[in-house]
Coordinates of C-alpha atoms in Angstrom, one line a residue:
X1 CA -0.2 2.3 -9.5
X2 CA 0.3 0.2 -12.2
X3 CA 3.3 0.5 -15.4
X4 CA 2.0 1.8 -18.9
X5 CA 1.5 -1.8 -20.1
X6 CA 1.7 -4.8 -18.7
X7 CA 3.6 -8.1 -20.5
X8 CA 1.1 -10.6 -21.0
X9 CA 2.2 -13.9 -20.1
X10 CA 0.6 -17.4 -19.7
X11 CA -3.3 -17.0 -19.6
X12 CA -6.4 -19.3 -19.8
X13 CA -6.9 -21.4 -16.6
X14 CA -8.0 -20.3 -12.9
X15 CA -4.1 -21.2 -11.7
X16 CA -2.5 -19.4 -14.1
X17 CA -1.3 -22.4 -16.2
X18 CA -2.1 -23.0 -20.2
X19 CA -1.3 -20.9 -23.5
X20 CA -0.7 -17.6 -24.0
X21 CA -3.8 -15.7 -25.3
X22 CA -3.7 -12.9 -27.4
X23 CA -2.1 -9.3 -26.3
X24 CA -3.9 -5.5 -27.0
X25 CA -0.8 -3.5 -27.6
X26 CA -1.1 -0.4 -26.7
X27 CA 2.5 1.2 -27.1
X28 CA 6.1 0.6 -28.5
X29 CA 8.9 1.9 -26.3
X30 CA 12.2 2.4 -27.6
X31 CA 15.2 2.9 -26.0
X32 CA 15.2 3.9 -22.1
X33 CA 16.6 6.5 -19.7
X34 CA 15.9 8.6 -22.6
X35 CA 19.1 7.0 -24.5
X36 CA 19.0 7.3 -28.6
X37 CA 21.3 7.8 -31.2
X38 CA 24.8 6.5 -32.1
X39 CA 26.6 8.1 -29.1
X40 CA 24.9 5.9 -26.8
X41 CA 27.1 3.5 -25.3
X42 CA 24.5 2.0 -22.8
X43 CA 22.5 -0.4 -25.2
X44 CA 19.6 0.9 -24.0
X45 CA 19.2 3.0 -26.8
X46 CA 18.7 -0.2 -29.1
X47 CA 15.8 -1.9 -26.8
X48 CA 12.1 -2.7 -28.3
X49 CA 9.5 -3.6 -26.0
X50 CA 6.1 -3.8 -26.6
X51 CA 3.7 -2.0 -23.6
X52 CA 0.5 -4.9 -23.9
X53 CA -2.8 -5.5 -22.0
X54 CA -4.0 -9.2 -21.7
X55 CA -6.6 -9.9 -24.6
X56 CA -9.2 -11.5 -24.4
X57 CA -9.5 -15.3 -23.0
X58 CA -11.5 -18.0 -25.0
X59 CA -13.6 -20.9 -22.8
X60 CA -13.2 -22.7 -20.7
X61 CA -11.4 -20.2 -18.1
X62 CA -11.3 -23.1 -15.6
X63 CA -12.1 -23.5 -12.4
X64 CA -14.9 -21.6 -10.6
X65 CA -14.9 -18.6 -13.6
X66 CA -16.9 -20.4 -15.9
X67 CA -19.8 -20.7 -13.5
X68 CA -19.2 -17.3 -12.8
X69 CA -19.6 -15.7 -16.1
X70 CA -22.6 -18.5 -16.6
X71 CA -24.5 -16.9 -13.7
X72 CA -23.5 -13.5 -14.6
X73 CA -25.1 -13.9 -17.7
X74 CA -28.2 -15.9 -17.1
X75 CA -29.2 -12.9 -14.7
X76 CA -27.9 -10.2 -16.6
X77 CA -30.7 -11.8 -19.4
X78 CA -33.5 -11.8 -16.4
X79 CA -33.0 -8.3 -16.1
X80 CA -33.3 -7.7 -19.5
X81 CA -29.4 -6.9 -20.2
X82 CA -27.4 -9.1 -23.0
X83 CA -23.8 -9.6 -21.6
X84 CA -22.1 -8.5 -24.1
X85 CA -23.7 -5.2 -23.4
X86 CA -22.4 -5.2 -20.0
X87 CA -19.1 -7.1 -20.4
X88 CA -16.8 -5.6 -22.6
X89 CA -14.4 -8.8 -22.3
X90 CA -13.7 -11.5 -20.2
X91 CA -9.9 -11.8 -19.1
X92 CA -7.8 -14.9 -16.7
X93 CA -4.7 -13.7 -16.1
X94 CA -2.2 -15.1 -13.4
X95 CA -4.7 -17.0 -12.0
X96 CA -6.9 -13.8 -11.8
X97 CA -10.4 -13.5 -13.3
X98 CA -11.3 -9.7 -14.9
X99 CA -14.4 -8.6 -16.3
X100 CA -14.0 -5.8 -18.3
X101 CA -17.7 -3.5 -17.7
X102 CA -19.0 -0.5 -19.3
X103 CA -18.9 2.3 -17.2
X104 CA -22.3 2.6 -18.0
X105 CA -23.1 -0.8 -17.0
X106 CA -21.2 -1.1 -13.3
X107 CA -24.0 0.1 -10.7
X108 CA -26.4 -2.9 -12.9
X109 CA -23.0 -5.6 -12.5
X110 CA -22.0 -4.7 -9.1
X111 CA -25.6 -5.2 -7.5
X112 CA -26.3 -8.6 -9.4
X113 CA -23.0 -9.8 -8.4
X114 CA -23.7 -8.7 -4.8
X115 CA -27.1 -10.0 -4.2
X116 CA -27.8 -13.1 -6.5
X117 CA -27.4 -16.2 -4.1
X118 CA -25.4 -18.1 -6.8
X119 CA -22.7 -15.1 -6.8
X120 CA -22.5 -13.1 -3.6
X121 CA -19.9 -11.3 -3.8
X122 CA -20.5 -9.4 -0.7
X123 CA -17.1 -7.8 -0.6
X124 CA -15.9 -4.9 -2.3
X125 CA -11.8 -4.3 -1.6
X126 CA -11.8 -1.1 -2.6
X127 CA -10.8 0.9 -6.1
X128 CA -7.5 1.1 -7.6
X129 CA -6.2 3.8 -10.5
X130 CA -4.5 2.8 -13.4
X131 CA -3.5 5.7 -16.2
X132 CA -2.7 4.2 -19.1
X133 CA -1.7 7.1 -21.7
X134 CA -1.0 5.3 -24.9
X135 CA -4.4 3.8 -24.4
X136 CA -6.5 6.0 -26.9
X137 CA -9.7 6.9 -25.5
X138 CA -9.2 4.2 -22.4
X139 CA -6.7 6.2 -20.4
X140 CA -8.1 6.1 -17.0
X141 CA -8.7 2.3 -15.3
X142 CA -10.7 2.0 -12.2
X143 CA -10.6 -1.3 -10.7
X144 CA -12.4 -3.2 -8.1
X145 CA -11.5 -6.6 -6.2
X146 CA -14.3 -8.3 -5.4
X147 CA -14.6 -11.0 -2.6
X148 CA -17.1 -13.4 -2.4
X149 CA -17.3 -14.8 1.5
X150 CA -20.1 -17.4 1.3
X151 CA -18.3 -18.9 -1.8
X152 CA -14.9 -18.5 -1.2
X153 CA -14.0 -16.9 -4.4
X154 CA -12.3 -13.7 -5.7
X155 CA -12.6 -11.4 -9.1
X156 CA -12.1 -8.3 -10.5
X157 CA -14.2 -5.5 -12.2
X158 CA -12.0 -3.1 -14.8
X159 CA -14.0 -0.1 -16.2
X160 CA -12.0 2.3 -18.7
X161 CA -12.8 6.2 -19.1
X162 CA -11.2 8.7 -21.3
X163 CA -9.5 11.4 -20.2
X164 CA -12.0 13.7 -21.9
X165 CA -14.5 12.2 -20.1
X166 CA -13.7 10.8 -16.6
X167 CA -16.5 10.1 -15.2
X168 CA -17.1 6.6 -14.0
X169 CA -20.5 5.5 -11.7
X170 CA -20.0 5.4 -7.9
X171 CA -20.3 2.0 -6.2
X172 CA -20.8 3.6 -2.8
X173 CA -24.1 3.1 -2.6
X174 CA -23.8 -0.8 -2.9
X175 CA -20.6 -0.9 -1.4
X176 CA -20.2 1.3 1.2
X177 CA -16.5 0.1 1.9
X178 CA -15.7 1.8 -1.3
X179 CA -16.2 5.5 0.1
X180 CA -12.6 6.2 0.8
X181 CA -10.8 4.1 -1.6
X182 CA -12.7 6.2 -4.7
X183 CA -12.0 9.4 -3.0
X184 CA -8.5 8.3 -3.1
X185 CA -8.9 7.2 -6.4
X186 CA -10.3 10.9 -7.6
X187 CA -7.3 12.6 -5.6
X188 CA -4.5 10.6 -7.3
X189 CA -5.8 10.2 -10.7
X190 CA -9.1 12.5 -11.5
X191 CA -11.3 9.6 -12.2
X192 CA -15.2 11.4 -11.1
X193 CA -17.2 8.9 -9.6
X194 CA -20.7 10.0 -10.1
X195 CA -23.3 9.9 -7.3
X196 CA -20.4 9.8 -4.4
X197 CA -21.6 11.6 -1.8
X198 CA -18.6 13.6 -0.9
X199 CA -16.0 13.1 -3.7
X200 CA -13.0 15.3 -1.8
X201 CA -9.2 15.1 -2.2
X202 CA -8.6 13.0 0.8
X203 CA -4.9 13.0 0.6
X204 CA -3.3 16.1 -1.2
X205 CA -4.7 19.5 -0.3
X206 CA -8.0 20.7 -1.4
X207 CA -6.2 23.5 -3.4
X208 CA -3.6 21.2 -5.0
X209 CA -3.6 21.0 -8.9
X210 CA -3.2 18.0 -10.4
X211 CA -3.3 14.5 -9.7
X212 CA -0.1 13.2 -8.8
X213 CA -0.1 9.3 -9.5
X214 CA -1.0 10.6 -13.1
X215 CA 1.7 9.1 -16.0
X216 CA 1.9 13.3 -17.4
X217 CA 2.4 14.3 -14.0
X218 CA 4.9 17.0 -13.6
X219 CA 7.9 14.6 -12.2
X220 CA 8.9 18.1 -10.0
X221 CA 12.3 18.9 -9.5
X222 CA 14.2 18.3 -5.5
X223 CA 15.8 21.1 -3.9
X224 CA 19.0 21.5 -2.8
X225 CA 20.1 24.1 0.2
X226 CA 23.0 24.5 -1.2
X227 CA 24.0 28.1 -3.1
X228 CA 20.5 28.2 -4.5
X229 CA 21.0 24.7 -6.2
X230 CA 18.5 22.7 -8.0
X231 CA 18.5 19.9 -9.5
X232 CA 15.7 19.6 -12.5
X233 CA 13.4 16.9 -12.8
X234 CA 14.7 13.7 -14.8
X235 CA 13.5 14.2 -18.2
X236 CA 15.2 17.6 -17.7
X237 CA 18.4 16.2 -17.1
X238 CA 21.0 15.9 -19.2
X239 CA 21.1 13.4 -22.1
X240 CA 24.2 11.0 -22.5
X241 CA 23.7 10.9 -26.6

């Protein structure tokens, strides 16, 4: 489970080296352990840090990613389908390469990325869940490492969902592997993966409410056996302001 934001840092080639590119902020936090006003003695109360989301990352991308996106995009065209349609953006970051897809556009990405000879990317790893609150409109992230074994290469697919909304497609039926992981995925965060064949909690029960890995999950309070003690969750706590 991933942090609000992440801090961009040093973008652009396929080993991580080169300029910064730019940052999508998405939050400011201010202050921490819930510290504020002049009675704070910490210094925490006076910290500013920006929650940001790599931005998008201009050509060349280096390496093997630029023939990647090339052949992405010539047979995304064959099948009738402008990249930009299917791509929201293209990100290398730590010496990763994202592609940002429509929801509406996975299934179409996934298969071309499996089958074309030039791509093959055979492997799915799995799904993880992001929430990302102070992302309007974006707030649940599904993302999928992909693993290309006749090639030797690796990237990533990132597709964004509202919370209103969060229904993403279902990759199980190109890759199977993905079954559990998106279960999981639906348990921990309530992202619904359309055309899953059995989309079950597979880790809390199935009358739990709630998905726990969820940033405005209930942080639940711990107790004690101790005179009917309890100790209250920690934005319950007391404040030192």
């Amino acid at each position: 489970m991933a942090d609000e934001g992440v801090a961009a840092v040093s973008q652009g080639t396929a080993d991580g080296e080169g300029p910064a590119d730019s940052e999508d902020v998405i939050k400011v936090r201010r202050g921490l352990f819930g510290a504020a006003g002049t009675g704070d003695t910490s210094g925490y109360g006076r910290l500013v840090n920006e929650a940001a989301l790599p931005g998008e990352t201009p050509r060349p991308y280096g390496g093997y990613f630029d023939e990647v996106v090339d052949t992405l995009t010539a047979v995304l065209q064959r099948e009738g389908i402008e990249f930009a349609d299917a791509v929201e953006k293209v990100v290398v970051y730590r010496g990763e390469l994202t592609l940002y897809v429509h929801r509406a556009q996975l299934p179409a990405v996934a298969q071309l990325l499996r089958d074309e000879p030039d791509l093959r990317f055979e492997l799915s790893l799995g799904v993880s869940g992001v929430h990302y609150p102070a992302d309007t409109d974006r707030e649940l992230h599904a993302v999928y490492p992909l693993r290309s074994i006749t090639h030797g290469r690796r990237i990533r697919l990132e597709v964004a969902a509202p919370d209103a909304d969060p229904h993403i497609p279902s990759l199980y039926g190109i890759y199977p592997t993905t079954d559990w992981h998106e279960r999981e995925t639906y348990d921990f965060f309530g992202i619904i993966f359309d055309g899953h064949p059995a989309l079950t909690r597979i880790e809390m029960p199935d009358d739990w409410h709630g998905h726990p890995q969820r940033k405005d999950y209930p942080l639940g309070g711990i107790p004690v056996e101790y005179k009917g003690a309890h100790i209250p969750p920690p934005d319950q706590r007391r404040a030192y302001n």
